[in-house]
Coordinates of C-alpha atoms in Angstrom, one line a residue:
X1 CA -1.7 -8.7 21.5
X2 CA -0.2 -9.6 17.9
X3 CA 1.1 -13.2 19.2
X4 CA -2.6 -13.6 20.5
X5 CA -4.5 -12.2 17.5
X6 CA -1.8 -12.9 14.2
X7 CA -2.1 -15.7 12.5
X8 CA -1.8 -17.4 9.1
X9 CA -4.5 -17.1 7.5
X10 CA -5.8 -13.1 7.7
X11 CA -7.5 -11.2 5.6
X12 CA -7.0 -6.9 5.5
X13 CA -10.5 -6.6 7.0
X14 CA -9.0 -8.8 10.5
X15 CA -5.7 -7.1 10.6
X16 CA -7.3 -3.6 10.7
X17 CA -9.4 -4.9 13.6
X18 CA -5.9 -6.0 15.1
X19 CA -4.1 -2.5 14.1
X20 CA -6.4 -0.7 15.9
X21 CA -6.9 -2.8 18.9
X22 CA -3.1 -1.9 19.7
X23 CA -2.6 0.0 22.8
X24 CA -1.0 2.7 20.8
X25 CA -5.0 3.8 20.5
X26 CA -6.0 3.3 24.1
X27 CA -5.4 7.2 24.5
X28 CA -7.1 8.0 21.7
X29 CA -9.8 10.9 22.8
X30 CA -13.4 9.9 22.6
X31 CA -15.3 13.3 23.6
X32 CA -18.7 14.0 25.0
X33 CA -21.4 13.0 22.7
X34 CA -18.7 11.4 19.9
X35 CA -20.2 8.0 20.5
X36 CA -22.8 9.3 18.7
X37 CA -20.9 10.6 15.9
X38 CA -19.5 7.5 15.9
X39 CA -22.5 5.2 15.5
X40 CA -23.4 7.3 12.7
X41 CA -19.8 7.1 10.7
X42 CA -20.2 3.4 11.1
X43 CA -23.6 3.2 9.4
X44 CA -21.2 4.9 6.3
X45 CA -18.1 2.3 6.1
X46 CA -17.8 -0.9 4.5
X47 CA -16.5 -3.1 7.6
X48 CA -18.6 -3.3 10.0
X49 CA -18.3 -2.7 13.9
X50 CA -19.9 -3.2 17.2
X51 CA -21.9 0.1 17.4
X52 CA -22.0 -0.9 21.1
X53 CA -18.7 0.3 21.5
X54 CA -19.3 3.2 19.7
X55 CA -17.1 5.2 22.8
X56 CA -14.2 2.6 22.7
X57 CA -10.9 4.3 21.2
X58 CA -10.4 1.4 19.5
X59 CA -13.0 0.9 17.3
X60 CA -13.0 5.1 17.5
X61 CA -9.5 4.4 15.3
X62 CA -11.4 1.8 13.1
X63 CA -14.1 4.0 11.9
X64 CA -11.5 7.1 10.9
X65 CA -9.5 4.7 9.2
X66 CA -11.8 3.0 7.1
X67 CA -13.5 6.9 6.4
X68 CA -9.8 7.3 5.2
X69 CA -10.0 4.9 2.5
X70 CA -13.5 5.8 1.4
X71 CA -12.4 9.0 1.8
X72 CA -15.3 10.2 3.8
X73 CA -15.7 13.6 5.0
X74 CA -16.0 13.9 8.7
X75 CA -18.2 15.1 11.0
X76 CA -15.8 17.5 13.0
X77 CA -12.4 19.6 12.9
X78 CA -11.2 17.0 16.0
X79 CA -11.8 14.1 13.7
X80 CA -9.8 15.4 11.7
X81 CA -7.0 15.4 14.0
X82 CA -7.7 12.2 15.2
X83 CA -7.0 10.8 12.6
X84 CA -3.8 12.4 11.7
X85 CA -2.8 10.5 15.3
X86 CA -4.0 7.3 14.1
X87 CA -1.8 7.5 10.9
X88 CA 1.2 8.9 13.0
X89 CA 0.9 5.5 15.1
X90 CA -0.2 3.0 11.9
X91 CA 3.3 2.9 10.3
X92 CA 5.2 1.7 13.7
X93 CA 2.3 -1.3 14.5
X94 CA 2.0 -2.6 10.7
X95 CA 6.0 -2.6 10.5
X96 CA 5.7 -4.3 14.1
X97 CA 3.2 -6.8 12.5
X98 CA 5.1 -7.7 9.1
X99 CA 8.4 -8.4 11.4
X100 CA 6.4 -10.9 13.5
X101 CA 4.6 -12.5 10.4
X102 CA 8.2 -12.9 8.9
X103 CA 9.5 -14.4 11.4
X104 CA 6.3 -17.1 12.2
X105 CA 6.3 -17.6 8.3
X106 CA 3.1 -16.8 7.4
X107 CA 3.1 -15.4 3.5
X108 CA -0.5 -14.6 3.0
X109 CA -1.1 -12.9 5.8
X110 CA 2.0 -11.1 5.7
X111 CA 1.5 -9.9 2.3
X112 CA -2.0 -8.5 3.3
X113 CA -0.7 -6.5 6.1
X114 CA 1.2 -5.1 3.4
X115 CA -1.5 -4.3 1.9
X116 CA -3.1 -2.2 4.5
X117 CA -0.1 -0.2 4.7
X118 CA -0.6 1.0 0.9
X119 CA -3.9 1.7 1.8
X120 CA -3.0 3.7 4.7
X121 CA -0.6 5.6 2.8
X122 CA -2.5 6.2 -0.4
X123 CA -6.1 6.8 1.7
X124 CA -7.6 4.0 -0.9
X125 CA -9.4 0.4 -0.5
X126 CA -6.8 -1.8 -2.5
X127 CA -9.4 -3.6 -4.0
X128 CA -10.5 -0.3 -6.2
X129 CA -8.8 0.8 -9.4
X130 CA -4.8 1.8 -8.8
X131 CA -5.4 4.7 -11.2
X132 CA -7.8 6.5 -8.2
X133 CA -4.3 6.7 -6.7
X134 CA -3.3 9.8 -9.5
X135 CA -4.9 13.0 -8.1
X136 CA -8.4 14.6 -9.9
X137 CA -8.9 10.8 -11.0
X138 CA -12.4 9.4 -9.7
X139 CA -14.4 6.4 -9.9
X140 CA -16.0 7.4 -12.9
X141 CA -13.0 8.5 -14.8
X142 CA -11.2 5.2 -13.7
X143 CA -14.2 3.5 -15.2
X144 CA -13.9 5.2 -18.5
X145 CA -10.2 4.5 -18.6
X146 CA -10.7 0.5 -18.4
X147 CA -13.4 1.0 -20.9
X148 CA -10.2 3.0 -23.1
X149 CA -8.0 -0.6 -22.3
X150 CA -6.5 1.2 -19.1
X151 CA -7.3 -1.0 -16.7
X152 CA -4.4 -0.7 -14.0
X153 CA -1.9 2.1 -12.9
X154 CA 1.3 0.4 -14.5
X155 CA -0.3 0.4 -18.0
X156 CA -0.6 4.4 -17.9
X157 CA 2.7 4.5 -16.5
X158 CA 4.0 2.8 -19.8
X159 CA 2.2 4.8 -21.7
X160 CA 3.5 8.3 -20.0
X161 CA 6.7 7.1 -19.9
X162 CA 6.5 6.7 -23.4
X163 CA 4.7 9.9 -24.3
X164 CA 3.5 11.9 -21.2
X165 CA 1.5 14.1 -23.5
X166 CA -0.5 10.7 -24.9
X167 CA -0.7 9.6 -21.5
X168 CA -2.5 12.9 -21.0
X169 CA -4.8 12.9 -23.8
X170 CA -5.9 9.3 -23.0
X171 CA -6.8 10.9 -19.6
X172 CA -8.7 13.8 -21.0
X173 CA -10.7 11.5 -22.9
X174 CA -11.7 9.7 -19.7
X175 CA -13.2 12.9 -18.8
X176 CA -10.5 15.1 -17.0
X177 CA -9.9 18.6 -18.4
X178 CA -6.4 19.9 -19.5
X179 CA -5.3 20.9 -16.3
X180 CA -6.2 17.8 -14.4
X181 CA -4.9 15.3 -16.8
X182 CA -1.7 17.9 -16.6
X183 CA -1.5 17.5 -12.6
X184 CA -2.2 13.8 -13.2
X185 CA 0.8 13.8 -15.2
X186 CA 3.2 15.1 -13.4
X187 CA 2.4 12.4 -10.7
X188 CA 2.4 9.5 -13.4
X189 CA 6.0 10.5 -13.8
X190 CA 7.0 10.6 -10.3
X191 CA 5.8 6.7 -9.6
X192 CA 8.7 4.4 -10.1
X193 CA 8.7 1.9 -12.8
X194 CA 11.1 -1.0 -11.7
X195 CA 12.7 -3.6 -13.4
X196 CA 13.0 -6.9 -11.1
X197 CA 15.7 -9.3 -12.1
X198 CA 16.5 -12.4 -9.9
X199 CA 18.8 -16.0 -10.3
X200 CA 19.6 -18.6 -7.2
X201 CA 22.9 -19.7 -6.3
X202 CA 23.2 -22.7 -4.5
X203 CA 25.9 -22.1 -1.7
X204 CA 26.5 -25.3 -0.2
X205 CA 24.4 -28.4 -0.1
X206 CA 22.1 -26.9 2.8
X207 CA 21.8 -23.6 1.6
X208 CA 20.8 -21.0 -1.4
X209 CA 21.1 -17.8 -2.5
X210 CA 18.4 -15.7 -4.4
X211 CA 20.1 -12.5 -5.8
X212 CA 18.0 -9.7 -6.3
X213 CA 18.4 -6.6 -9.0
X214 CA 16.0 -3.5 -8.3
X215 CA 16.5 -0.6 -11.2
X216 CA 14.2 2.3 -11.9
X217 CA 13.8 2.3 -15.7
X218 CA 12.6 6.0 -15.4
X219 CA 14.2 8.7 -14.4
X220 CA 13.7 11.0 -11.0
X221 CA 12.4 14.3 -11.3
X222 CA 14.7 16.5 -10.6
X223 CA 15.1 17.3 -6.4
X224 CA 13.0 14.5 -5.6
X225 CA 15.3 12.0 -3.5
X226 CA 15.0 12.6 -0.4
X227 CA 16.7 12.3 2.9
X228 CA 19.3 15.0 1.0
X229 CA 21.4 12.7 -0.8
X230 CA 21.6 12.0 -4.3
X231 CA 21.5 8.3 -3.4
X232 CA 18.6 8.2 -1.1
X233 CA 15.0 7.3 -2.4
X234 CA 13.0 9.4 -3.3
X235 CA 9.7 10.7 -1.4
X236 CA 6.6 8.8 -2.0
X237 CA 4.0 10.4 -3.5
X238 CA 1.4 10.1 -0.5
X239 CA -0.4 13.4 0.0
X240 CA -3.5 12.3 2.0
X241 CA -0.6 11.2 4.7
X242 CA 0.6 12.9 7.1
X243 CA 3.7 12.6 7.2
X244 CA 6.8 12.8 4.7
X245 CA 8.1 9.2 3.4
X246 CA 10.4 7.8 0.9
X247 CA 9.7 5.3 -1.2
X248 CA 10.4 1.5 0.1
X249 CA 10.0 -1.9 -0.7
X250 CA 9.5 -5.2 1.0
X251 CA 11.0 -8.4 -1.0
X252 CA 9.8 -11.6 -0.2
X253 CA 10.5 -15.1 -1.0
X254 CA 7.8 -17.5 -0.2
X255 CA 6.5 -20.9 -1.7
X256 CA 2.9 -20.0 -3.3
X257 CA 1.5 -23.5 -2.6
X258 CA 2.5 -24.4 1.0
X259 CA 2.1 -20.4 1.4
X260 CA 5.2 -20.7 3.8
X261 CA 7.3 -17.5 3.7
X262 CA 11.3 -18.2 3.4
X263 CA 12.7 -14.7 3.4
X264 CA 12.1 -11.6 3.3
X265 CA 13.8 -7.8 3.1
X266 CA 13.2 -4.5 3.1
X267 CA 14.8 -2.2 0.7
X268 CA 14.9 1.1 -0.5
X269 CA 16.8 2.9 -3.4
X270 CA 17.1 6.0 -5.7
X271 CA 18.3 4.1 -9.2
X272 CA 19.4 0.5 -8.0
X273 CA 19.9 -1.9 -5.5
X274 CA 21.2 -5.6 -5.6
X275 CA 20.4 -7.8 -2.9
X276 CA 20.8 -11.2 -1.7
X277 CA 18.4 -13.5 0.2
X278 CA 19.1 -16.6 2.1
X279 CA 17.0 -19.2 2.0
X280 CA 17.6 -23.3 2.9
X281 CA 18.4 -25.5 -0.8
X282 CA 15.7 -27.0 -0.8
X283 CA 13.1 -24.9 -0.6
X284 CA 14.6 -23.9 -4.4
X285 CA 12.8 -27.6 -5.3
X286 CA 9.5 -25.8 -4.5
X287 CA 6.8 -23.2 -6.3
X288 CA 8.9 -20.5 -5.0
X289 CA 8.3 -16.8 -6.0
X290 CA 9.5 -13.3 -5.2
X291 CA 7.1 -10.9 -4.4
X292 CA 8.1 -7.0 -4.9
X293 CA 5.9 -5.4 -2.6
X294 CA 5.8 -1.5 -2.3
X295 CA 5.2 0.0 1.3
X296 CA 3.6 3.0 0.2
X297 CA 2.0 2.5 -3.7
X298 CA -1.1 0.6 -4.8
X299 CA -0.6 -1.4 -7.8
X300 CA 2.7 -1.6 -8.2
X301 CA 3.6 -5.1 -6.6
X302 CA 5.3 -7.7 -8.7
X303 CA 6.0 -10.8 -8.7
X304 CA 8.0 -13.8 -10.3
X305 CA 8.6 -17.7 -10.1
X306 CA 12.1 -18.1 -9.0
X307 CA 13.9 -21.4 -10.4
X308 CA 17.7 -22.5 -10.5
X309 CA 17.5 -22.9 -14.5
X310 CA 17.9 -19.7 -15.9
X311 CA 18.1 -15.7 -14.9
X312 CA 14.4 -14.4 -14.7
X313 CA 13.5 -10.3 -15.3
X314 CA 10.0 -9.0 -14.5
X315 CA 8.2 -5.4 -15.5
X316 CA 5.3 -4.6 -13.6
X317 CA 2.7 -5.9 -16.3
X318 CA -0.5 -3.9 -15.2
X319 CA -2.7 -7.0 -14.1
X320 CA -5.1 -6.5 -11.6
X321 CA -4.4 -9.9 -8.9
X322 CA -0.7 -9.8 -9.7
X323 CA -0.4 -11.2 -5.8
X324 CA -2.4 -14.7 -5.8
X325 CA -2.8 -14.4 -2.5
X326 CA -4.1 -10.5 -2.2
X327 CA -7.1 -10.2 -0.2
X328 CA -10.7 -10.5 -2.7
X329 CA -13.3 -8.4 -1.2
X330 CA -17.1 -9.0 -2.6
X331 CA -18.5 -5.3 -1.1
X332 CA -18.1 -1.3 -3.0
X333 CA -16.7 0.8 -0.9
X334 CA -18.4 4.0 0.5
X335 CA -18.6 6.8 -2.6
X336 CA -16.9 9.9 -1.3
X337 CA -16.6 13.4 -3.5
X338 CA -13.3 13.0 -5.5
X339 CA -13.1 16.7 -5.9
X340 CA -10.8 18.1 -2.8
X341 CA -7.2 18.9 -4.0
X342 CA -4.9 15.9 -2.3
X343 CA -1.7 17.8 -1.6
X344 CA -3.7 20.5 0.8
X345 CA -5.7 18.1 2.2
X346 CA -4.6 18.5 5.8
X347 CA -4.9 22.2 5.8
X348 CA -8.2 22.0 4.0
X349 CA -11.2 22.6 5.9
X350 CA -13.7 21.6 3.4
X351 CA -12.9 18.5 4.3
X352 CA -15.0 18.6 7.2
X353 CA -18.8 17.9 7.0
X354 CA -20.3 19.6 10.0
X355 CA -23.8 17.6 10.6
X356 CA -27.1 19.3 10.2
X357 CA -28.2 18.5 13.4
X358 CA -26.7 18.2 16.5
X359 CA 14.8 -2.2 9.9
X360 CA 15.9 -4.6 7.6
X361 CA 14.4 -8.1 8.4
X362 CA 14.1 -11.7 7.2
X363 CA 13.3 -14.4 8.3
X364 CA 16.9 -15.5 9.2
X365 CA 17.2 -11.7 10.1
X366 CA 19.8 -10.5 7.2
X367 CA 20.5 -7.3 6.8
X368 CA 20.6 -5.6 3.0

């Protein structure tokens, strides 16, 4: 399937169509009179499907996914579940998918598969505003925050690292009361804040070395590493997802104009990490840059030109297309209520809107 549908030039719209044509979602249960419920959910999400196969399980998993990033409600209790099975399988496939883009080369795509995994972690279009990622934060509040100067998720971060309780008030004059610019809060200081430092060594006269520095400038709440060590990473802050999951990276080296990816790692820390990536010398001659992509956060991704010359450190700077070649998308997404409370979302019943009628890998396969 991915060898016959993957290619190098996809956008996040195609790669959902691949995700969910995997055969992980050919069990997936389409009950008696769902196709119906299904035509109707499709008539409510931004990507369209064919409503003719409005009983396939495949485009079945489409349609819950995309009502997962509008946030929809949905029609039934069982859609509910459904889609707790379709995010259960998502993580294995899209990790599948990044391995086999790595390894083919393909940077654009391969960043926008990345893409779709922070939207199916943080139940958001990555197109919208990264402060709708902070809970009690809606479309209209994210709108008053860029009119405040706040126009991406790394800018309030600096500020709450700064002064949480300034980060709080800034909220509260976007329109959130006390207690949700408090909850906010506590999340702001949670998200990691990373300093990315990287130099190239040249090895030998057919090879290079790009060495890698990862530190969290802030510090982690206290008991929130998981995986029970002090040195593991910490657990993600992903509450409309199933599942428990630390915090990870993907690093990749890739030349911006021929869009030809050279390496690429995953990583995942609790302070720091240093790393090293191999890549042939004279792809250094090149526009070559490091991309910092999270596997779980919208807005977050960094990235930096890498040259022999000189050392280079990065913040996260707060700009909107910090990824050149992140998907654009020209649509609004489907306006859902904002009001539900994120971290009981799967237990939540109000959720459901009954209807009034009827591993490690580059692309020379290192390991960190």
């Amino acid at each position: 399937l991915f060898s016959e549908n993957l290619n190098e030039d996809l956008d996040v719209e195609k790669l959902l169509h691949v995700l969910c044509a995997s055969a992980e979602y050919d069990e997936l249960p389409v009950r008696h009179n769902e196709d119906r419920l299904n035509a109707e959910l499709a008539t409510q999400v931004p990507w369209k499907v064919d409503v003719r196969t409005a009983d396939d399980p495949h485009t079945k998993a489409n349609l819950l996914l995309q009502a997962h990033f509008s946030r929809l409600p949905l029609p039934m209790s069982d859609y509910l579940t459904d889609t707790r099975s379709c995010l259960d399988n998502s993580v294995r496939i899209v990790q599948a998918m990044v391995d086999i883009l790595a390894d083919a080369g393909w940077l654009s795509t391969t960043l926008h598969v990345m893409n779709l995994m922070q939207m199916l972690m943080q139940a958001r279009w990555v197109h919208e505003p990264s402060v709708l990622m902070l809970p009690q934060v809606t479309h209209e509040v994210a709108s008053k925050m860029e009119s405040l100067g706040v126009r991406a998720l790394p800018q309030l971060m600096s500020v709450s690292n700064k002064s949480q309780q300034r980060a709080e008030a800034l909220m509260q004059r976007a329109g959130l009361s006390q207690r949700q610019a408090q909850e906010a809060g506590r999340v702001l200081t949670r998200l990691p804040i990373v300093r990315l430092s990287c130099k190239v060594k040249e090895k030998s006269d057919e090879d290079a070395t790009v060495e890698v520095e990862m530190r969290r400038e802030n510090q982690l709440a206290k008991g929130a590493s998981g995986g029970g060590s002090r040195n593991s990473a910490p657990n993600a802050y992903a509450p409309r997802f199933p599942k428990v999951k630390e915090e990870g990276w993907w690093l990749v080296l890739g030349d911006r104009e021929t869009k030809e990816l050279q390496a690429l790692k995953r990583v995942s820390f609790s302070d720091h990490t240093f790393v090293k990536l191999h890549i042939p010398r004279d792809a250094i001659q090149g526009a070559l840059t490091l991309y910092c992509m999270s596997d779980c956060y919208l807005g977050l991704d960094q990235q930096v030109e890498v040259t022999k010359s000189r050392p280079v450190t990065k913040y996260p700077q707060g700009k909107k297309d910090s990824v050149p070649v992140a998907p654009t998308f020209h649509f609004a997404a489907a306006e859902a209520t904002d009001e539900d409370t994120d971290e009981e979302f799967w237990d939540n019943p109000g959720n459901i809107q009954h209807p009034s009628s009827g591993s490690s890998v580059d692309k020379k396969h290192d390991t960190a």
